Amino acid sequence: MAKGRNGKLRRKDGVWDPLKTSSADKTRAEAIPKTPQTLSPSYRLAYADEEFLCREELRPIRLQLELLKTEMELTERGIKSTVVMFGGARIPAPGQSAWAARNDVQRANLEAASIYYEEARKFARLCSRHSASSSFHEYVVVTGGGPGVMEAGNRGASEEGAPSIGLNIVLPHEQAPNVYVTPELSFNFHYFAIRKMHFMLRAKAIAVFPGGFGTLDEFFECLTLIQTGRMARLPLILFGEAFWRKIVNFDALAEFGTIAPDDIKLISFVDTAEAAWKIVSDFYEHEG
């Protein structure tokens, strides 16, 4: 809290609030004498008790907290729209070895796929140049915060001096956000569902590069939301048409009747960053 001109206590948003803050009471509670009573878990302030917050019954609260924390941070930063970039964590940068390869065939394929790392990097740079015209409030690059294509996206933004977002998630294997994510915009999630919501909440365009199960999951969730009208139509761009046509037979789905023939038109295929940015620019009537 800060004192206003009239001496009354006001919150940072200017609203007068005479009550003590939760953080102040948390600090005060930590300074109390250590006795059997105060050391008991039951005596901890509920909002400062990590064991309590992790109880199964509090899952709804944890879901809400994961939704609120990132939303509040992005709002305070003034980020109004994003360009979402999905893609494989195992795709190396050009000239780098395929660390995830399990055999020679995988190694050859993954190292050849480094072209997508470079295109992701270029695409992020194009988005970030446009973002600069809005003081980095619009078209802010957001990735899953990990390696591979995600790293390329954050790296491209960083090279343009632009902020970028990383939505990381706790996984069984050791991991950390890539070094190109803006530290103040680096988030970590427990719930996949809430993480996915944050990918969608400000999305103005979605670019999907070759990837594995996670990338496919993210792509099809976006596609389903658009197809069913639960999300406004926006540029949904697949990089690497040859890859995607081999992995998913979209035409067969339409032929069989499980999707409408026009549903395929919800997707655009490109092979270069320039072609992808043109789709975005044309969709929004050449704004910039």
PDB file of C-alpha atoms in Angstrom:
ATOM      1  CA  MET A   1       0.000   0.000   0.000  1.00  0.00           C
ATOM      2  CA  ALA A   2       0.974   3.636  -0.443  1.00  0.00           C
ATOM      3  CA  LYS A   3      -0.320   6.726   1.346  1.00  0.00           C
ATOM      4  CA  GLY A   4      -2.469   9.057  -0.716  1.00  0.00           C
ATOM      5  CA  ARG A   5      -2.408  12.845  -0.483  1.00  0.00           C
ATOM      6  CA  ASN A   6      -5.032  12.795   2.217  1.00  0.00           C
ATOM      7  CA  GLY A   7      -2.972  10.371   4.298  1.00  0.00           C
ATOM      8  CA  LYS A   8      -5.260   7.434   3.716  1.00  0.00           C
ATOM      9  CA  LEU A   9      -3.953   4.111   2.474  1.00  0.00           C
ATOM     10  CA  ARG A  10      -4.494   3.325  -1.154  1.00  0.00           C
ATOM     11  CA  ARG A  11      -3.745   0.284  -3.287  1.00  0.00           C
ATOM     12  CA  LYS A  12      -1.516   0.626  -6.321  1.00  0.00           C
ATOM     13  CA  ASP A  13      -4.632   1.008  -8.492  1.00  0.00           C
ATOM     14  CA  GLY A  14      -5.607   4.074  -6.480  1.00  0.00           C
ATOM     15  CA  VAL A  15      -8.436   2.440  -4.535  1.00  0.00           C
ATOM     16  CA  TRP A  16      -8.502   3.311  -0.843  1.00  0.00           C
ATOM     17  CA  ASP A  17      -8.173   0.210   1.327  1.00  0.00           C
ATOM     18  CA  PRO A  18      -7.766   0.484   5.115  1.00  0.00           C
ATOM     19  CA  LEU A  19      -7.181  -3.248   5.648  1.00  0.00           C
ATOM     20  CA  LYS A  20      -3.781  -4.784   6.225  1.00  0.00           C
ATOM     21  CA  THR A  21      -2.447  -6.657   3.219  1.00  0.00           C
ATOM     22  CA  SER A  22      -2.103 -10.425   3.133  1.00  0.00           C
ATOM     23  CA  SER A  23       1.628 -10.101   2.484  1.00  0.00           C
ATOM     24  CA  ALA A  24       2.030  -7.922   5.574  1.00  0.00           C
ATOM     25  CA  ASP A  25       0.275 -10.471   7.763  1.00  0.00           C
ATOM     26  CA  LYS A  26       2.303 -13.292   6.203  1.00  0.00           C
ATOM     27  CA  THR A  27       5.502 -11.494   7.204  1.00  0.00           C
ATOM     28  CA  ARG A  28       4.148 -10.823  10.672  1.00  0.00           C
ATOM     29  CA  ALA A  29       3.134 -14.486  11.105  1.00  0.00           C
ATOM     30  CA  GLU A  30       6.631 -15.650  10.156  1.00  0.00           C
ATOM     31  CA  ALA A  31       8.116 -13.573  12.975  1.00  0.00           C
ATOM     32  CA  ILE A  32       6.027 -14.978  15.822  1.00  0.00           C
ATOM     33  CA  PRO A  33       7.736 -17.007  18.590  1.00  0.00           C
ATOM     34  CA  LYS A  34       8.294 -20.694  17.816  1.00  0.00           C
ATOM     35  CA  THR A  35       6.147 -22.799  20.102  1.00  0.00           C
ATOM     36  CA  PRO A  36       4.507 -26.219  19.691  1.00  0.00           C
ATOM     37  CA  GLN A  37       1.314 -24.413  18.816  1.00  0.00           C
ATOM     38  CA  THR A  38       2.713 -21.989  16.234  1.00  0.00           C
ATOM     39  CA  LEU A  39       4.828 -24.738  14.636  1.00  0.00           C
ATOM     40  CA  SER A  40       1.791 -26.920  14.061  1.00  0.00           C
ATOM     41  CA  PRO A  41       0.676 -27.095  10.397  1.00  0.00           C
ATOM     42  CA  SER A  42      -2.833 -26.229  11.521  1.00  0.00           C
ATOM     43  CA  TYR A  43      -1.610 -22.793  12.631  1.00  0.00           C
ATOM     44  CA  ARG A  44      -0.246 -21.748   9.235  1.00  0.00           C
ATOM     45  CA  LEU A  45      -2.113 -19.090   7.334  1.00  0.00           C
ATOM     46  CA  ALA A  46      -4.150 -20.975   4.744  1.00  0.00           C
ATOM     47  CA  TYR A  47      -2.852 -18.970   1.782  1.00  0.00           C
ATOM     48  CA  ALA A  48       0.764 -19.448   2.923  1.00  0.00           C
ATOM     49  CA  ASP A  49       0.458 -23.183   3.579  1.00  0.00           C
ATOM     50  CA  GLU A  50       1.880 -25.036   0.564  1.00  0.00           C
ATOM     51  CA  GLU A  51       0.903 -28.467   1.870  1.00  0.00           C
ATOM     52  CA  PHE A  52      -2.672 -27.317   2.299  1.00  0.00           C
ATOM     53  CA  LEU A  53      -2.788 -25.712  -1.152  1.00  0.00           C
ATOM     54  CA  CYS A  54      -1.597 -28.983  -2.707  1.00  0.00           C
ATOM     55  CA  ARG A  55      -4.382 -31.069  -1.209  1.00  0.00           C
ATOM     56  CA  GLU A  56      -6.605 -32.928  -3.641  1.00  0.00           C
ATOM     57  CA  GLU A  57      -9.696 -31.029  -2.485  1.00  0.00           C
ATOM     58  CA  LEU A  58      -8.127 -27.722  -3.550  1.00  0.00           C
ATOM     59  CA  ARG A  59      -7.654 -28.655  -7.206  1.00  0.00           C
ATOM     60  CA  PRO A  60     -10.350 -26.134  -8.296  1.00  0.00           C
ATOM     61  CA  ILE A  61      -8.432 -23.382  -6.492  1.00  0.00           C
ATOM     62  CA  ARG A  62      -5.146 -24.389  -8.127  1.00  0.00           C
ATOM     63  CA  LEU A  63      -6.803 -24.372 -11.554  1.00  0.00           C
ATOM     64  CA  GLN A  64      -8.058 -20.869 -10.868  1.00  0.00           C
ATOM     65  CA  LEU A  65      -4.655 -19.699  -9.662  1.00  0.00           C
ATOM     66  CA  GLU A  66      -2.916 -20.969 -12.804  1.00  0.00           C
ATOM     67  CA  LEU A  67      -5.477 -19.172 -14.947  1.00  0.00           C
ATOM     68  CA  LEU A  68      -5.259 -15.948 -12.937  1.00  0.00           C
ATOM     69  CA  LYS A  69      -1.514 -15.616 -12.481  1.00  0.00           C
ATOM     70  CA  THR A  70      -0.575 -15.586 -16.160  1.00  0.00           C
ATOM     71  CA  GLU A  71      -3.636 -13.549 -17.144  1.00  0.00           C
ATOM     72  CA  MET A  72      -2.832 -10.861 -14.591  1.00  0.00           C
ATOM     73  CA  GLU A  73       0.837 -10.681 -15.587  1.00  0.00           C
ATOM     74  CA  LEU A  74       0.047 -10.362 -19.306  1.00  0.00           C
ATOM     75  CA  THR A  75      -2.634  -7.763 -18.627  1.00  0.00           C
ATOM     76  CA  GLU A  76      -0.300  -5.687 -16.485  1.00  0.00           C
ATOM     77  CA  ARG A  77       2.304  -5.900 -19.241  1.00  0.00           C
ATOM     78  CA  GLY A  78      -0.272  -4.570 -21.712  1.00  0.00           C
ATOM     79  CA  ILE A  79      -0.119  -7.556 -24.071  1.00  0.00           C
ATOM     80  CA  LYS A  80      -3.254  -7.487 -26.191  1.00  0.00           C
ATOM     81  CA  SER A  81      -2.625 -10.123 -28.852  1.00  0.00           C
ATOM     82  CA  THR A  82      -0.172 -12.914 -29.605  1.00  0.00           C
ATOM     83  CA  VAL A  83       1.142 -15.095 -32.393  1.00  0.00           C
ATOM     84  CA  VAL A  84       1.262 -18.685 -31.175  1.00  0.00           C
ATOM     85  CA  MET A  85       4.060 -20.947 -32.368  1.00  0.00           C
ATOM     86  CA  PHE A  86       3.837 -24.723 -31.849  1.00  0.00           C
ATOM     87  CA  GLY A  87       6.411 -27.274 -32.964  1.00  0.00           C
ATOM     88  CA  GLY A  88       8.768 -30.080 -32.083  1.00  0.00           C
ATOM     89  CA  ALA A  89      11.144 -29.785 -29.150  1.00  0.00           C
ATOM     90  CA  ARG A  90      13.483 -32.294 -30.835  1.00  0.00           C
ATOM     91  CA  ILE A  91      14.212 -30.281 -33.972  1.00  0.00           C
ATOM     92  CA  PRO A  92      17.772 -28.901 -33.724  1.00  0.00           C
ATOM     93  CA  ALA A  93      19.145 -25.600 -34.913  1.00  0.00           C
ATOM     94  CA  PRO A  94      21.005 -25.744 -38.234  1.00  0.00           C
ATOM     95  CA  GLY A  95      24.427 -27.293 -37.754  1.00  0.00           C
ATOM     96  CA  GLN A  96      23.529 -28.810 -34.393  1.00  0.00           C
ATOM     97  CA  SER A  97      23.287 -32.533 -33.717  1.00  0.00           C
ATOM     98  CA  ALA A  98      19.909 -34.201 -33.194  1.00  0.00           C
ATOM     99  CA  TRP A  99      20.204 -34.830 -29.461  1.00  0.00           C
ATOM    100  CA  ALA A 100      16.885 -36.702 -29.326  1.00  0.00           C
ATOM    101  CA  ALA A 101      17.615 -39.152 -32.159  1.00  0.00           C
ATOM    102  CA  ARG A 102      17.421 -42.833 -31.222  1.00  0.00           C
ATOM    103  CA  ASN A 103      18.808 -44.212 -34.501  1.00  0.00           C
ATOM    104  CA  ASP A 104      20.438 -43.093 -37.730  1.00  0.00           C
ATOM    105  CA  VAL A 105      17.139 -42.622 -39.559  1.00  0.00           C
ATOM    106  CA  GLN A 106      15.793 -40.332 -36.854  1.00  0.00           C
ATOM    107  CA  ARG A 107      19.072 -38.439 -36.755  1.00  0.00           C
ATOM    108  CA  ALA A 108      18.991 -37.808 -40.499  1.00  0.00           C
ATOM    109  CA  ASN A 109      15.343 -36.736 -40.439  1.00  0.00           C
ATOM    110  CA  LEU A 110      15.673 -34.443 -37.445  1.00  0.00           C
ATOM    111  CA  GLU A 111      18.819 -32.761 -38.703  1.00  0.00           C
ATOM    112  CA  ALA A 112      17.179 -32.193 -42.094  1.00  0.00           C
ATOM    113  CA  ALA A 113      14.232 -30.683 -40.229  1.00  0.00           C
ATOM    114  CA  SER A 114      16.514 -27.913 -38.931  1.00  0.00           C
ATOM    115  CA  ILE A 115      15.145 -25.881 -41.860  1.00  0.00           C
ATOM    116  CA  TYR A 116      11.978 -25.501 -39.767  1.00  0.00           C
ATOM    117  CA  TYR A 117      13.991 -24.147 -36.851  1.00  0.00           C
ATOM    118  CA  GLU A 118      15.316 -21.449 -39.158  1.00  0.00           C
ATOM    119  CA  GLU A 119      11.888 -20.666 -40.641  1.00  0.00           C
ATOM    120  CA  ALA A 120      10.401 -20.450 -37.144  1.00  0.00           C
ATOM    121  CA  ARG A 121      13.138 -18.038 -36.176  1.00  0.00           C
ATOM    122  CA  LYS A 122      12.485 -15.914 -39.283  1.00  0.00           C
ATOM    123  CA  PHE A 123       8.728 -15.943 -38.747  1.00  0.00           C
ATOM    124  CA  ALA A 124       9.136 -14.797 -35.142  1.00  0.00           C
ATOM    125  CA  ARG A 125      11.343 -11.955 -36.361  1.00  0.00           C
ATOM    126  CA  LEU A 126       8.708 -10.840 -38.864  1.00  0.00           C
ATOM    127  CA  CYS A 127       5.997 -10.931 -36.190  1.00  0.00           C
ATOM    128  CA  SER A 128       8.201  -9.021 -33.759  1.00  0.00           C
ATOM    129  CA  ARG A 129       9.014  -6.281 -36.280  1.00  0.00           C
ATOM    130  CA  HIS A 130       5.294  -5.691 -36.670  1.00  0.00           C
ATOM    131  CA  SER A 131       4.841  -5.903 -32.907  1.00  0.00           C
ATOM    132  CA  ALA A 132       7.300  -3.022 -32.464  1.00  0.00           C
ATOM    133  CA  SER A 133       4.809  -0.675 -34.155  1.00  0.00           C
ATOM    134  CA  SER A 134       2.426  -1.218 -31.227  1.00  0.00           C
ATOM    135  CA  SER A 135       5.170  -0.906 -28.595  1.00  0.00           C
ATOM    136  CA  PHE A 136       5.063  -4.712 -28.321  1.00  0.00           C
ATOM    137  CA  HIS A 137       1.450  -4.882 -27.225  1.00  0.00           C
ATOM    138  CA  GLU A 138       0.205  -6.720 -30.341  1.00  0.00           C
ATOM    139  CA  TYR A 139       1.486  -9.797 -32.200  1.00  0.00           C
ATOM    140  CA  VAL A 140       3.709 -10.864 -29.320  1.00  0.00           C
ATOM    141  CA  VAL A 141       5.305 -14.260 -29.950  1.00  0.00           C
ATOM    142  CA  VAL A 142       4.304 -17.021 -27.539  1.00  0.00           C
ATOM    143  CA  THR A 143       5.768 -20.540 -27.461  1.00  0.00           C
ATOM    144  CA  GLY A 144       5.815 -23.475 -25.090  1.00  0.00           C
ATOM    145  CA  GLY A 145       9.096 -22.121 -23.774  1.00  0.00           C
ATOM    146  CA  GLY A 146      11.134 -25.259 -24.459  1.00  0.00           C
ATOM    147  CA  PRO A 147      13.831 -26.246 -26.966  1.00  0.00           C
ATOM    148  CA  GLY A 148      13.611 -26.876 -30.715  1.00  0.00           C
ATOM    149  CA  VAL A 149      11.001 -24.878 -32.619  1.00  0.00           C
ATOM    150  CA  MET A 150       9.943 -23.193 -29.392  1.00  0.00           C
ATOM    151  CA  GLU A 151      13.472 -21.941 -28.820  1.00  0.00           C
ATOM    152  CA  ALA A 152      13.596 -20.714 -32.422  1.00  0.00           C
ATOM    153  CA  GLY A 153      10.450 -18.635 -31.879  1.00  0.00           C
ATOM    154  CA  ASN A 154      11.694 -16.965 -28.729  1.00  0.00           C
ATOM    155  CA  ARG A 155      15.123 -16.527 -30.287  1.00  0.00           C
ATOM    156  CA  GLY A 156      13.760 -14.740 -33.341  1.00  0.00           C
ATOM    157  CA  ALA A 157      11.818 -12.329 -31.144  1.00  0.00           C
ATOM    158  CA  SER A 158      14.861 -11.692 -28.970  1.00  0.00           C
ATOM    159  CA  GLU A 159      16.957 -10.892 -32.026  1.00  0.00           C
ATOM    160  CA  GLU A 160      14.495  -8.121 -32.875  1.00  0.00           C
ATOM    161  CA  GLY A 161      14.673  -6.732 -29.351  1.00  0.00           C
ATOM    162  CA  ALA A 162      11.099  -7.838 -28.734  1.00  0.00           C
ATOM    163  CA  PRO A 163       9.643  -9.526 -25.654  1.00  0.00           C
ATOM    164  CA  SER A 164       8.281 -13.048 -26.053  1.00  0.00           C
ATOM    165  CA  ILE A 165       6.289 -15.389 -23.867  1.00  0.00           C
ATOM    166  CA  GLY A 166       7.148 -18.927 -22.786  1.00  0.00           C
ATOM    167  CA  LEU A 167       4.440 -21.187 -21.358  1.00  0.00           C
ATOM    168  CA  ASN A 168       6.447 -24.036 -19.875  1.00  0.00           C
ATOM    169  CA  ILE A 169       5.039 -27.064 -18.075  1.00  0.00           C
ATOM    170  CA  VAL A 170       6.348 -29.477 -15.472  1.00  0.00           C
ATOM    171  CA  LEU A 171       7.343 -32.748 -17.160  1.00  0.00           C
ATOM    172  CA  PRO A 172       8.836 -35.983 -15.771  1.00  0.00           C
ATOM    173  CA  HIS A 173      12.243 -35.308 -17.319  1.00  0.00           C
ATOM    174  CA  GLU A 174      14.471 -32.443 -16.293  1.00  0.00           C
ATOM    175  CA  GLN A 175      13.874 -29.286 -18.300  1.00  0.00           C
ATOM    176  CA  ALA A 176      14.059 -25.520 -18.137  1.00  0.00           C
ATOM    177  CA  PRO A 177      12.783 -22.639 -20.265  1.00  0.00           C
ATOM    178  CA  ASN A 178      15.005 -21.747 -23.208  1.00  0.00           C
ATOM    179  CA  VAL A 179      17.286 -18.765 -22.630  1.00  0.00           C
ATOM    180  CA  TYR A 180      15.486 -16.532 -25.157  1.00  0.00           C
ATOM    181  CA  VAL A 181      12.180 -16.289 -23.279  1.00  0.00           C
ATOM    182  CA  THR A 182      11.688 -12.878 -21.662  1.00  0.00           C
ATOM    183  CA  PRO A 183      12.246 -13.695 -17.956  1.00  0.00           C
ATOM    184  CA  GLU A 184       9.246 -11.656 -16.796  1.00  0.00           C
ATOM    185  CA  LEU A 185       7.083 -13.522 -19.318  1.00  0.00           C
ATOM    186  CA  SER A 186       8.294 -17.012 -18.464  1.00  0.00           C
ATOM    187  CA  PHE A 187       5.528 -19.068 -16.884  1.00  0.00           C
ATOM    188  CA  ASN A 188       5.318 -22.607 -15.544  1.00  0.00           C
ATOM    189  CA  PHE A 189       2.221 -24.801 -15.420  1.00  0.00           C
ATOM    190  CA  HIS A 190       1.025 -27.975 -13.770  1.00  0.00           C
ATOM    191  CA  TYR A 191      -2.236 -28.262 -15.726  1.00  0.00           C
ATOM    192  CA  PHE A 192      -2.052 -28.830 -19.487  1.00  0.00           C
ATOM    193  CA  ALA A 193      -5.629 -27.570 -19.856  1.00  0.00           C
ATOM    194  CA  ILE A 194      -4.914 -24.159 -18.345  1.00  0.00           C
ATOM    195  CA  ARG A 195      -1.711 -23.828 -20.354  1.00  0.00           C
ATOM    196  CA  LYS A 196      -3.693 -24.492 -23.535  1.00  0.00           C
ATOM    197  CA  MET A 197      -6.226 -21.838 -22.567  1.00  0.00           C
ATOM    198  CA  HIS A 198      -3.458 -19.260 -22.296  1.00  0.00           C
ATOM    199  CA  PHE A 199      -2.194 -20.174 -25.754  1.00  0.00           C
ATOM    200  CA  MET A 200      -5.663 -19.401 -27.134  1.00  0.00           C
ATOM    201  CA  LEU A 201      -6.792 -16.417 -25.070  1.00  0.00           C
ATOM    202  CA  ARG A 202      -4.906 -13.732 -27.028  1.00  0.00           C
ATOM    203  CA  ALA A 203      -4.121 -15.644 -30.224  1.00  0.00           C
ATOM    204  CA  LYS A 204      -4.301 -13.641 -33.448  1.00  0.00           C
ATOM    205  CA  ALA A 205      -2.543 -16.298 -35.518  1.00  0.00           C
ATOM    206  CA  ILE A 206      -1.291 -19.839 -34.925  1.00  0.00           C
ATOM    207  CA  ALA A 207       1.750 -21.298 -36.685  1.00  0.00           C
ATOM    208  CA  VAL A 208       2.356 -25.030 -36.349  1.00  0.00           C
ATOM    209  CA  PHE A 209       5.672 -26.607 -37.306  1.00  0.00           C
ATOM    210  CA  PRO A 210       6.475 -30.326 -37.562  1.00  0.00           C
ATOM    211  CA  GLY A 211       6.378 -31.994 -34.172  1.00  0.00           C
ATOM    212  CA  GLY A 212       5.242 -34.976 -32.168  1.00  0.00           C
ATOM    213  CA  PHE A 213       2.260 -35.904 -30.028  1.00  0.00           C
ATOM    214  CA  GLY A 214       2.268 -32.597 -28.133  1.00  0.00           C
ATOM    215  CA  THR A 215       2.289 -30.547 -31.323  1.00  0.00           C
ATOM    216  CA  LEU A 216      -0.474 -32.682 -32.845  1.00  0.00           C
ATOM    217  CA  ASP A 217      -2.535 -32.320 -29.684  1.00  0.00           C
ATOM    218  CA  GLU A 218      -2.185 -28.539 -29.701  1.00  0.00           C
ATOM    219  CA  PHE A 219      -2.909 -28.276 -33.424  1.00  0.00           C
ATOM    220  CA  PHE A 220      -6.050 -30.406 -33.350  1.00  0.00           C
ATOM    221  CA  GLU A 221      -7.412 -28.634 -30.295  1.00  0.00           C
ATOM    222  CA  CYS A 222      -7.075 -25.277 -32.087  1.00  0.00           C
ATOM    223  CA  LEU A 223      -8.566 -26.711 -35.257  1.00  0.00           C
ATOM    224  CA  THR A 224     -11.516 -28.201 -33.366  1.00  0.00           C
ATOM    225  CA  LEU A 225     -12.248 -24.921 -31.581  1.00  0.00           C
ATOM    226  CA  ILE A 226     -12.310 -23.070 -34.901  1.00  0.00           C
ATOM    227  CA  GLN A 227     -14.273 -25.791 -36.725  1.00  0.00           C
ATOM    228  CA  THR A 228     -16.975 -25.868 -34.041  1.00  0.00           C
ATOM    229  CA  GLY A 229     -17.234 -22.094 -33.817  1.00  0.00           C
ATOM    230  CA  ARG A 230     -16.032 -21.987 -30.239  1.00  0.00           C
ATOM    231  CA  MET A 231     -13.166 -19.781 -31.390  1.00  0.00           C
ATOM    232  CA  ALA A 232     -13.118 -17.075 -34.038  1.00  0.00           C
ATOM    233  CA  ARG A 233     -11.537 -18.046 -37.328  1.00  0.00           C
ATOM    234  CA  LEU A 234      -7.925 -16.899 -37.569  1.00  0.00           C
ATOM    235  CA  PRO A 235      -4.852 -17.848 -39.606  1.00  0.00           C
ATOM    236  CA  LEU A 236      -4.005 -21.467 -38.738  1.00  0.00           C
ATOM    237  CA  ILE A 237      -0.786 -22.093 -40.619  1.00  0.00           C
ATOM    238  CA  LEU A 238       1.043 -25.386 -41.068  1.00  0.00           C
ATOM    239  CA  PHE A 239       4.711 -25.121 -41.961  1.00  0.00           C
ATOM    240  CA  GLY A 240       5.980 -27.972 -44.142  1.00  0.00           C
ATOM    241  CA  GLU A 241       3.154 -29.146 -46.363  1.00  0.00           C
ATOM    242  CA  ALA A 242       4.949 -32.361 -47.357  1.00  0.00           C
ATOM    243  CA  PHE A 243       5.333 -33.334 -43.688  1.00  0.00           C
ATOM    244  CA  TRP A 244       1.716 -32.626 -42.793  1.00  0.00           C
ATOM    245  CA  ARG A 245       0.230 -34.287 -45.862  1.00  0.00           C
ATOM    246  CA  LYS A 246       2.189 -37.415 -44.990  1.00  0.00           C
ATOM    247  CA  ILE A 247       1.280 -37.392 -41.292  1.00  0.00           C
ATOM    248  CA  VAL A 248      -2.420 -36.506 -41.639  1.00  0.00           C
ATOM    249  CA  ASN A 249      -4.586 -37.421 -44.621  1.00  0.00           C
ATOM    250  CA  PHE A 250      -6.977 -34.481 -44.449  1.00  0.00           C
ATOM    251  CA  ASP A 251      -8.515 -35.315 -47.823  1.00  0.00           C
ATOM    252  CA  ALA A 252      -9.338 -38.829 -46.632  1.00  0.00           C
ATOM    253  CA  LEU A 253     -11.240 -37.409 -43.660  1.00  0.00           C
ATOM    254  CA  ALA A 254     -13.298 -35.223 -45.989  1.00  0.00           C
ATOM    255  CA  GLU A 255     -13.851 -38.098 -48.425  1.00  0.00           C
ATOM    256  CA  PHE A 256     -15.006 -40.401 -45.648  1.00  0.00           C
ATOM    257  CA  GLY A 257     -17.407 -37.743 -44.414  1.00  0.00           C
ATOM    258  CA  THR A 258     -16.145 -37.265 -40.872  1.00  0.00           C
ATOM    259  CA  ILE A 259     -15.338 -33.628 -41.675  1.00  0.00           C
ATOM    260  CA  ALA A 260     -16.936 -31.260 -44.176  1.00  0.00           C
ATOM    261  CA  PRO A 261     -14.987 -30.672 -47.405  1.00  0.00           C
ATOM    262  CA  ASP A 262     -14.702 -26.976 -46.561  1.00  0.00           C
ATOM    263  CA  ASP A 263     -13.123 -27.762 -43.177  1.00  0.00           C
ATOM    264  CA  ILE A 264      -9.804 -28.272 -44.948  1.00  0.00           C
ATOM    265  CA  LYS A 265      -9.946 -24.595 -45.900  1.00  0.00           C
ATOM    266  CA  LEU A 266      -9.491 -23.715 -42.226  1.00  0.00           C
ATOM    267  CA  ILE A 267      -5.811 -24.642 -42.674  1.00  0.00           C
ATOM    268  CA  SER A 268      -3.114 -22.904 -44.714  1.00  0.00           C
ATOM    269  CA  PHE A 269       0.087 -24.649 -45.791  1.00  0.00           C
ATOM    270  CA  VAL A 270       3.388 -22.810 -46.200  1.00  0.00           C
ATOM    271  CA  ASP A 271       7.076 -23.583 -46.407  1.00  0.00           C
ATOM    272  CA  THR A 272       8.555 -20.165 -45.659  1.00  0.00           C
ATOM    273  CA  ALA A 273       8.253 -17.489 -43.016  1.00  0.00           C
ATOM    274  CA  GLU A 274       7.516 -14.847 -45.619  1.00  0.00           C
ATOM    275  CA  ALA A 275       4.550 -16.823 -46.977  1.00  0.00           C
ATOM    276  CA  ALA A 276       3.210 -17.297 -43.459  1.00  0.00           C
ATOM    277  CA  TRP A 277       3.450 -13.616 -42.579  1.00  0.00           C
ATOM    278  CA  LYS A 278       1.674 -12.703 -45.838  1.00  0.00           C
ATOM    279  CA  ILE A 279      -1.251 -14.918 -44.808  1.00  0.00           C
ATOM    280  CA  VAL A 280      -1.449 -13.151 -41.453  1.00  0.00           C
ATOM    281  CA  SER A 281      -1.111  -9.685 -43.010  1.00  0.00           C
ATOM    282  CA  ASP A 282      -3.711 -10.395 -45.699  1.00  0.00           C
ATOM    283  CA  PHE A 283      -6.138 -11.877 -43.181  1.00  0.00           C
ATOM    284  CA  TYR A 284      -6.036  -8.688 -41.118  1.00  0.00           C
ATOM    285  CA  GLU A 285      -6.345  -6.492 -44.234  1.00  0.00           C
ATOM    286  CA  HIS A 286      -2.691  -5.594 -44.537  1.00  0.00           C
ATOM    287  CA  GLU A 287      -2.496  -3.788 -41.215  1.00  0.00           C
ATOM    288  CA  GLY A 288       1.148  -2.773 -41.372  1.00  0.00           C
TER     289      GLY A 288
END
